Amino acid sequence: MPSSDNVIQNSSIDAQTLINDAPLSRFQWFIAIICFLIVFVDGIDTAAMGFIAPALAQDWGVDRSQLGPVMSAALGGMIFGALLSGPAADRYGRKLVLILSMVVFGGFSLASAYAGSLDTLVILRFLTGVGLGAAMPNATTLFSEYCPDRVRSLLVTCMFCGYNLGMATGGFISGWMIPAYGWHSLFLLGGWAPLILTVLVIFVLPESYRFLIVKGGNAEKVRRILSRIAPERVKGATQFHVPEEKSQGANKNSLAMLFSAKYAKGTLLLWLTYFMGLVVIYLLTSWLPTLMRETGASMERATFIGGLFQFGGVVSALFVGWAMDRFNPNRVIAGFYFVAGVFAFAVGQSLGNPTLLAILILCAGIAINGAQSAMPALSARFYQTQCRATGVAWMSGIGRFGAVFGAWVGAILLGNNWTFTDILSMLLIPATAAAVAVFVKSLVSHTDAT
């Protein structure tokens, strides 16, 4: 390893090596906190409809089966947001896309609070979803590019658990907010929080130094950013580089790179895994409070149980990220998906025991949300800088079809008189499919970008 003096004398510095060699700085922790808050408010807004649905149905006098379009509208918007934002971020920068996405989902969430009909709410939730779908993968991408290789999965997974914590918080606080202030209050919270946070993003969040280097950005701007991480190492440096600049295919279109020989198999397997995982998560997120109400649970208990499921991902984030940095990350995630299916099946068999039911729902949340939270970290370490935002965002976008399917299939199954037990038992199928897909990736496409 070169000494600091040697690096200083060299006018060109390998920026990733600098990040890897330096201890984590307060600046990197600050970036982590901002990105955590972005995905936290994203999580609150994404899950809001599931917690609002019972009160909305009662307030507007609509049947639960009519809520299918509203429940899945934001998820449909998230598909478009993710698919459009990835290539845009790889071309124009992660920070710009983050700012625009937060303004979009914050503004339309506020508007949703004043919707007067299901049709209007469907449109507003779709537009909210466009912003939600763009924000989460780009926050993940930007933060991952400031992480040293040795703890990248741990840090990114912990940052991303803000998404699960946001969804859980939505469940915990909706239990008293909605009875006290009406269902509109959760939309108001989901609107104002990201708009306030946007001010912080504009003025203090840096652009990805890797993006600036690969795009030939101002070397002085890169130096100012890196000087906040390792000031002594960058003194006298006039140029910076990262390994991707010399990699094969560096000049390809970012979307085309996902289907190059190096990435094609892994891309498809990541999409399949994320799709199946979101089928499980969004069927439960969208319908668990309503299903609990059908078993006779109070509104407060139903929303608490929904929040408990999401909180499970926060509990497991540290262990999943730690294990990914030390073992084959694909197989670590595969194990969590399979266990999640087993617990979901067990939940369906435990309706008569409220205490056991709560414990099993928490365990199911630990497994499935732990696995799903780790997928952006797995994707970010799989792709290189030129296509990283596109890779993470398109995995999220294509996977969102699974979220839409999960939300819709809940309405269909309930409309066909499926029981709580039947629905939860069926979830073993997509959970196992996700486990198999990511395990196969460990065999055919287990590579990390430099």
PDB file of N, CA, C and O in Angstrom, residues 161-210:
ATOM      1  N   CYS A 161     -32.198   0.511   5.626  1.00  0.00           N
ATOM      2  CA  CYS A 161     -33.203   0.098   6.602  1.00  0.00           C
ATOM      3  C   CYS A 161     -34.047   1.288   7.037  1.00  0.00           C
ATOM      4  O   CYS A 161     -35.100   1.121   7.653  1.00  0.00           O
ATOM      5  N   GLY A 162     -33.591   2.527   6.700  1.00  0.00           N
ATOM      6  CA  GLY A 162     -34.443   3.680   6.925  1.00  0.00           C
ATOM      7  C   GLY A 162     -35.763   3.553   6.188  1.00  0.00           C
ATOM      8  O   GLY A 162     -36.797   4.067   6.650  1.00  0.00           O
ATOM      9  N   TYR A 163     -35.755   2.853   5.056  1.00  0.00           N
ATOM     10  CA  TYR A 163     -36.989   2.626   4.297  1.00  0.00           C
ATOM     11  C   TYR A 163     -37.962   1.781   5.110  1.00  0.00           C
ATOM     12  O   TYR A 163     -39.148   2.127   5.244  1.00  0.00           O
ATOM     13  N   ASN A 164     -37.466   0.691   5.670  1.00  0.00           N
ATOM     14  CA  ASN A 164     -38.311  -0.158   6.507  1.00  0.00           C
ATOM     15  C   ASN A 164     -38.751   0.565   7.772  1.00  0.00           C
ATOM     16  O   ASN A 164     -39.898   0.422   8.223  1.00  0.00           O
ATOM     17  N   LEU A 165     -37.831   1.349   8.355  1.00  0.00           N
ATOM     18  CA  LEU A 165     -38.178   2.102   9.552  1.00  0.00           C
ATOM     19  C   LEU A 165     -39.253   3.138   9.240  1.00  0.00           C
ATOM     20  O   LEU A 165     -40.154   3.373  10.049  1.00  0.00           O
ATOM     21  N   GLY A 166     -39.166   3.746   8.062  1.00  0.00           N
ATOM     22  CA  GLY A 166     -40.193   4.694   7.652  1.00  0.00           C
ATOM     23  C   GLY A 166     -41.545   4.025   7.490  1.00  0.00           C
ATOM     24  O   GLY A 166     -42.578   4.555   7.931  1.00  0.00           O
ATOM     25  N   MET A 167     -41.559   2.849   6.871  1.00  0.00           N
ATOM     26  CA  MET A 167     -42.815   2.122   6.710  1.00  0.00           C
ATOM     27  C   MET A 167     -43.364   1.700   8.071  1.00  0.00           C
ATOM     28  O   MET A 167     -44.577   1.780   8.317  1.00  0.00           O
ATOM     29  N   ALA A 168     -42.475   1.257   8.962  1.00  0.00           N
ATOM     30  CA  ALA A 168     -42.909   0.861  10.302  1.00  0.00           C
ATOM     31  C   ALA A 168     -43.438   2.065  11.078  1.00  0.00           C
ATOM     32  O   ALA A 168     -44.467   1.975  11.757  1.00  0.00           O
ATOM     33  N   THR A 169     -42.741   3.183  10.959  1.00  0.00           N
ATOM     34  CA  THR A 169     -43.171   4.400  11.656  1.00  0.00           C
ATOM     35  C   THR A 169     -44.557   4.823  11.186  1.00  0.00           C
ATOM     36  O   THR A 169     -45.399   5.250  11.994  1.00  0.00           O
ATOM     37  N   GLY A 170     -44.789   4.689   9.881  1.00  0.00           N
ATOM     38  CA  GLY A 170     -46.115   5.000   9.357  1.00  0.00           C
ATOM     39  C   GLY A 170     -47.187   4.166  10.031  1.00  0.00           C
ATOM     40  O   GLY A 170     -48.279   4.657  10.340  1.00  0.00           O
ATOM     41  N   GLY A 171     -46.880   2.889  10.286  1.00  0.00           N
ATOM     42  CA  GLY A 171     -47.844   2.024  10.961  1.00  0.00           C
ATOM     43  C   GLY A 171     -48.038   2.392  12.416  1.00  0.00           C
ATOM     44  O   GLY A 171     -49.165   2.451  12.916  1.00  0.00           O
ATOM     45  N   PHE A 172     -46.928   2.661  13.097  1.00  0.00           N
ATOM     46  CA  PHE A 172     -47.014   2.964  14.520  1.00  0.00           C
ATOM     47  C   PHE A 172     -47.761   4.277  14.775  1.00  0.00           C
ATOM     48  O   PHE A 172     -48.588   4.365  15.681  1.00  0.00           O
ATOM     49  N   ILE A 173     -47.449   5.320  13.983  1.00  0.00           N
ATOM     50  CA  ILE A 173     -48.061   6.614  14.256  1.00  0.00           C
ATOM     51  C   ILE A 173     -49.471   6.741  13.675  1.00  0.00           C
ATOM     52  O   ILE A 173     -50.271   7.535  14.170  1.00  0.00           O
ATOM     53  N   SER A 174     -49.773   5.951  12.629  1.00  0.00           N
ATOM     54  CA  SER A 174     -51.116   6.045  12.047  1.00  0.00           C
ATOM     55  C   SER A 174     -52.171   5.537  13.015  1.00  0.00           C
ATOM     56  O   SER A 174     -53.338   5.936  12.924  1.00  0.00           O
ATOM     57  N   GLY A 175     -51.766   4.671  13.953  1.00  0.00           N
ATOM     58  CA  GLY A 175     -52.706   4.147  14.934  1.00  0.00           C
ATOM     59  C   GLY A 175     -53.323   5.234  15.795  1.00  0.00           C
ATOM     60  O   GLY A 175     -54.458   5.092  16.255  1.00  0.00           O
ATOM     61  N   TRP A 176     -52.584   6.333  16.029  1.00  0.00           N
ATOM     62  CA  TRP A 176     -53.174   7.446  16.790  1.00  0.00           C
ATOM     63  C   TRP A 176     -53.441   8.671  15.924  1.00  0.00           C
ATOM     64  O   TRP A 176     -54.359   9.448  16.205  1.00  0.00           O
ATOM     65  N   MET A 177     -52.681   8.842  14.822  1.00  0.00           N
ATOM     66  CA  MET A 177     -52.905  10.007  13.969  1.00  0.00           C
ATOM     67  C   MET A 177     -54.240   9.939  13.251  1.00  0.00           C
ATOM     68  O   MET A 177     -54.990  10.924  13.197  1.00  0.00           O
ATOM     69  N   ILE A 178     -54.543   8.776  12.667  1.00  0.00           N
ATOM     70  CA  ILE A 178     -55.762   8.666  11.870  1.00  0.00           C
ATOM     71  C   ILE A 178     -57.018   8.801  12.734  1.00  0.00           C
ATOM     72  O   ILE A 178     -57.925   9.574  12.378  1.00  0.00           O
ATOM     73  N   PRO A 179     -57.129   8.107  13.879  1.00  0.00           N
ATOM     74  CA  PRO A 179     -58.312   8.336  14.725  1.00  0.00           C
ATOM     75  C   PRO A 179     -58.423   9.768  15.233  1.00  0.00           C
ATOM     76  O   PRO A 179     -59.523  10.310  15.386  1.00  0.00           O
ATOM     77  N   ALA A 180     -57.269  10.404  15.493  1.00  0.00           N
ATOM     78  CA  ALA A 180     -57.288  11.748  16.082  1.00  0.00           C
ATOM     79  C   ALA A 180     -57.468  12.847  15.038  1.00  0.00           C
ATOM     80  O   ALA A 180     -58.184  13.828  15.277  1.00  0.00           O
ATOM     81  N   TYR A 181     -56.822  12.694  13.870  1.00  0.00           N
ATOM     82  CA  TYR A 181     -56.790  13.785  12.894  1.00  0.00           C
ATOM     83  C   TYR A 181     -57.323  13.400  11.515  1.00  0.00           C
ATOM     84  O   TYR A 181     -57.327  14.241  10.609  1.00  0.00           O
ATOM     85  N   GLY A 182     -57.722  12.158  11.345  1.00  0.00           N
ATOM     86  CA  GLY A 182     -58.244  11.729  10.061  1.00  0.00           C
ATOM     87  C   GLY A 182     -57.163  11.153   9.157  1.00  0.00           C
ATOM     88  O   GLY A 182     -55.963  11.369   9.379  1.00  0.00           O
ATOM     89  N   TRP A 183     -57.581  10.438   8.118  1.00  0.00           N
ATOM     90  CA  TRP A 183     -56.620   9.775   7.235  1.00  0.00           C
ATOM     91  C   TRP A 183     -55.780  10.783   6.446  1.00  0.00           C
ATOM     92  O   TRP A 183     -54.671  10.482   6.022  1.00  0.00           O
ATOM     93  N   HIS A 184     -56.283  12.012   6.303  1.00  0.00           N
ATOM     94  CA  HIS A 184     -55.543  13.042   5.576  1.00  0.00           C
ATOM     95  C   HIS A 184     -54.199  13.354   6.242  1.00  0.00           C
ATOM     96  O   HIS A 184     -53.236  13.736   5.571  1.00  0.00           O
ATOM     97  N   SER A 185     -54.135  13.178   7.567  1.00  0.00           N
ATOM     98  CA  SER A 185     -52.944  13.603   8.314  1.00  0.00           C
ATOM     99  C   SER A 185     -51.690  12.842   7.894  1.00  0.00           C
ATOM    100  O   SER A 185     -50.590  13.406   7.886  1.00  0.00           O
ATOM    101  N   LEU A 186     -51.832  11.565   7.533  1.00  0.00           N
ATOM    102  CA  LEU A 186     -50.665  10.775   7.144  1.00  0.00           C
ATOM    103  C   LEU A 186     -50.119  11.255   5.805  1.00  0.00           C
ATOM    104  O   LEU A 186     -48.896  11.273   5.586  1.00  0.00           O
ATOM    105  N   PHE A 187     -51.002  11.668   4.901  1.00  0.00           N
ATOM    106  CA  PHE A 187     -50.552  12.236   3.630  1.00  0.00           C
ATOM    107  C   PHE A 187     -49.853  13.579   3.844  1.00  0.00           C
ATOM    108  O   PHE A 187     -48.869  13.896   3.159  1.00  0.00           O
ATOM    109  N   LEU A 188     -50.359  14.373   4.768  1.00  0.00           N
ATOM    110  CA  LEU A 188     -49.727  15.666   5.052  1.00  0.00           C
ATOM    111  C   LEU A 188     -48.315  15.469   5.592  1.00  0.00           C
ATOM    112  O   LEU A 188     -47.373  16.173   5.194  1.00  0.00           O
ATOM    113  N   LEU A 189     -48.161  14.497   6.490  1.00  0.00           N
ATOM    114  CA  LEU A 189     -46.827  14.195   7.003  1.00  0.00           C
ATOM    115  C   LEU A 189     -45.908  13.722   5.884  1.00  0.00           C
ATOM    116  O   LEU A 189     -44.744  14.151   5.783  1.00  0.00           O
ATOM    117  N   GLY A 190     -46.430  12.843   5.029  1.00  0.00           N
ATOM    118  CA  GLY A 190     -45.643  12.313   3.918  1.00  0.00           C
ATOM    119  C   GLY A 190     -45.325  13.347   2.860  1.00  0.00           C
ATOM    120  O   GLY A 190     -44.482  13.098   1.987  1.00  0.00           O
ATOM    121  N   GLY A 191     -45.979  14.510   2.893  1.00  0.00           N
ATOM    122  CA  GLY A 191     -45.691  15.570   1.946  1.00  0.00           C
ATOM    123  C   GLY A 191     -44.707  16.595   2.474  1.00  0.00           C
ATOM    124  O   GLY A 191     -43.720  16.922   1.819  1.00  0.00           O
ATOM    125  N   TRP A 192     -44.957  17.085   3.683  1.00  0.00           N
ATOM    126  CA  TRP A 192     -44.104  18.126   4.230  1.00  0.00           C
ATOM    127  C   TRP A 192     -42.704  17.624   4.568  1.00  0.00           C
ATOM    128  O   TRP A 192     -41.714  18.344   4.385  1.00  0.00           O
ATOM    129  N   ALA A 193     -42.589  16.400   5.059  1.00  0.00           N
ATOM    130  CA  ALA A 193     -41.279  15.883   5.473  1.00  0.00           C
ATOM    131  C   ALA A 193     -40.261  15.880   4.324  1.00  0.00           C
ATOM    132  O   ALA A 193     -39.144  16.401   4.483  1.00  0.00           O
ATOM    133  N   PRO A 194     -40.577  15.326   3.148  1.00  0.00           N
ATOM    134  CA  PRO A 194     -39.573  15.355   2.060  1.00  0.00           C
ATOM    135  C   PRO A 194     -39.314  16.753   1.517  1.00  0.00           C
ATOM    136  O   PRO A 194     -38.193  17.051   1.096  1.00  0.00           O
ATOM    137  N   LEU A 195     -40.317  17.629   1.520  1.00  0.00           N
ATOM    138  CA  LEU A 195     -40.095  18.980   1.008  1.00  0.00           C
ATOM    139  C   LEU A 195     -39.133  19.754   1.909  1.00  0.00           C
ATOM    140  O   LEU A 195     -38.273  20.503   1.420  1.00  0.00           O
ATOM    141  N   ILE A 196     -39.245  19.574   3.206  1.00  0.00           N
ATOM    142  CA  ILE A 196     -38.308  20.211   4.132  1.00  0.00           C
ATOM    143  C   ILE A 196     -36.909  19.616   3.967  1.00  0.00           C
ATOM    144  O   ILE A 196     -35.904  20.328   3.946  1.00  0.00           O
ATOM    145  N   LEU A 197     -36.847  18.297   3.824  1.00  0.00           N
ATOM    146  CA  LEU A 197     -35.564  17.623   3.664  1.00  0.00           C
ATOM    147  C   LEU A 197     -34.868  18.021   2.365  1.00  0.00           C
ATOM    148  O   LEU A 197     -33.633  18.039   2.286  1.00  0.00           O
ATOM    149  N   THR A 198     -35.644  18.366   1.339  1.00  0.00           N
ATOM    150  CA  THR A 198     -35.067  18.766   0.054  1.00  0.00           C
ATOM    151  C   THR A 198     -34.134  19.968   0.199  1.00  0.00           C
ATOM    152  O   THR A 198     -33.110  20.055  -0.499  1.00  0.00           O
ATOM    153  N   VAL A 199     -34.466  20.865   1.096  1.00  0.00           N
ATOM    154  CA  VAL A 199     -33.614  22.041   1.314  1.00  0.00           C
ATOM    155  C   VAL A 199     -32.220  21.602   1.762  1.00  0.00           C
ATOM    156  O   VAL A 199     -31.198  22.123   1.287  1.00  0.00           O
ATOM    157  N   LEU A 200     -32.171  20.613   2.661  1.00  0.00           N
ATOM    158  CA  LEU A 200     -30.890  20.095   3.131  1.00  0.00           C
ATOM    159  C   LEU A 200     -30.128  19.430   1.994  1.00  0.00           C
ATOM    160  O   LEU A 200     -28.909  19.590   1.862  1.00  0.00           O
ATOM    161  N   VAL A 201     -30.822  18.669   1.162  1.00  0.00           N
ATOM    162  CA  VAL A 201     -30.190  17.993   0.029  1.00  0.00           C
ATOM    163  C   VAL A 201     -29.582  19.009  -0.936  1.00  0.00           C
ATOM    164  O   VAL A 201     -28.456  18.844  -1.415  1.00  0.00           O
ATOM    165  N   ILE A 202     -30.307  20.067  -1.215  1.00  0.00           N
ATOM    166  CA  ILE A 202     -29.834  21.070  -2.173  1.00  0.00           C
ATOM    167  C   ILE A 202     -28.534  21.716  -1.715  1.00  0.00           C
ATOM    168  O   ILE A 202     -27.579  21.868  -2.488  1.00  0.00           O
ATOM    169  N   PHE A 203     -28.471  22.055  -0.448  1.00  0.00           N
ATOM    170  CA  PHE A 203     -27.364  22.885   0.014  1.00  0.00           C
ATOM    171  C   PHE A 203     -26.183  22.118   0.610  1.00  0.00           C
ATOM    172  O   PHE A 203     -25.069  22.644   0.638  1.00  0.00           O
ATOM    173  N   VAL A 204     -26.392  20.895   1.076  1.00  0.00           N
ATOM    174  CA  VAL A 204     -25.278  20.234   1.764  1.00  0.00           C
ATOM    175  C   VAL A 204     -24.910  18.848   1.239  1.00  0.00           C
ATOM    176  O   VAL A 204     -23.798  18.371   1.507  1.00  0.00           O
ATOM    177  N   LEU A 205     -25.788  18.182   0.498  1.00  0.00           N
ATOM    178  CA  LEU A 205     -25.443  16.844   0.008  1.00  0.00           C
ATOM    179  C   LEU A 205     -24.550  16.965  -1.217  1.00  0.00           C
ATOM    180  O   LEU A 205     -24.883  17.671  -2.177  1.00  0.00           O
ATOM    181  N   PRO A 206     -23.392  16.294  -1.245  1.00  0.00           N
ATOM    182  CA  PRO A 206     -22.510  16.389  -2.418  1.00  0.00           C
ATOM    183  C   PRO A 206     -22.970  15.468  -3.541  1.00  0.00           C
ATOM    184  O   PRO A 206     -23.702  14.497  -3.307  1.00  0.00           O
ATOM    185  N   GLU A 207     -22.522  15.788  -4.748  1.00  0.00           N
ATOM    186  CA  GLU A 207     -22.694  14.854  -5.854  1.00  0.00           C
ATOM    187  C   GLU A 207     -21.717  13.701  -5.658  1.00  0.00           C
ATOM    188  O   GLU A 207     -20.729  13.812  -4.921  1.00  0.00           O
ATOM    189  N   SER A 208     -21.980  12.572  -6.271  1.00  0.00           N
ATOM    190  CA  SER A 208     -21.071  11.433  -6.208  1.00  0.00           C
ATOM    191  C   SER A 208     -19.726  11.795  -6.834  1.00  0.00           C
ATOM    192  O   SER A 208     -19.664  12.228  -7.990  1.00  0.00           O
ATOM    193  N   TYR A 209     -18.651  11.622  -6.079  1.00  0.00           N
ATOM    194  CA  TYR A 209     -17.320  11.921  -6.622  1.00  0.00           C
ATOM    195  C   TYR A 209     -16.984  10.976  -7.770  1.00  0.00           C
ATOM    196  O   TYR A 209     -16.309  11.352  -8.730  1.00  0.00           O
ATOM    197  N   ARG A 210     -17.473   9.727  -7.696  1.00  0.00           N
ATOM    198  CA  ARG A 210     -17.210   8.768  -8.773  1.00  0.00           C
ATOM    199  C   ARG A 210     -17.889   9.213 -10.063  1.00  0.00           C
ATOM    200  O   ARG A 210     -17.330   9.103 -11.159  1.00  0.00           O
TER     201      ARG A 210
END
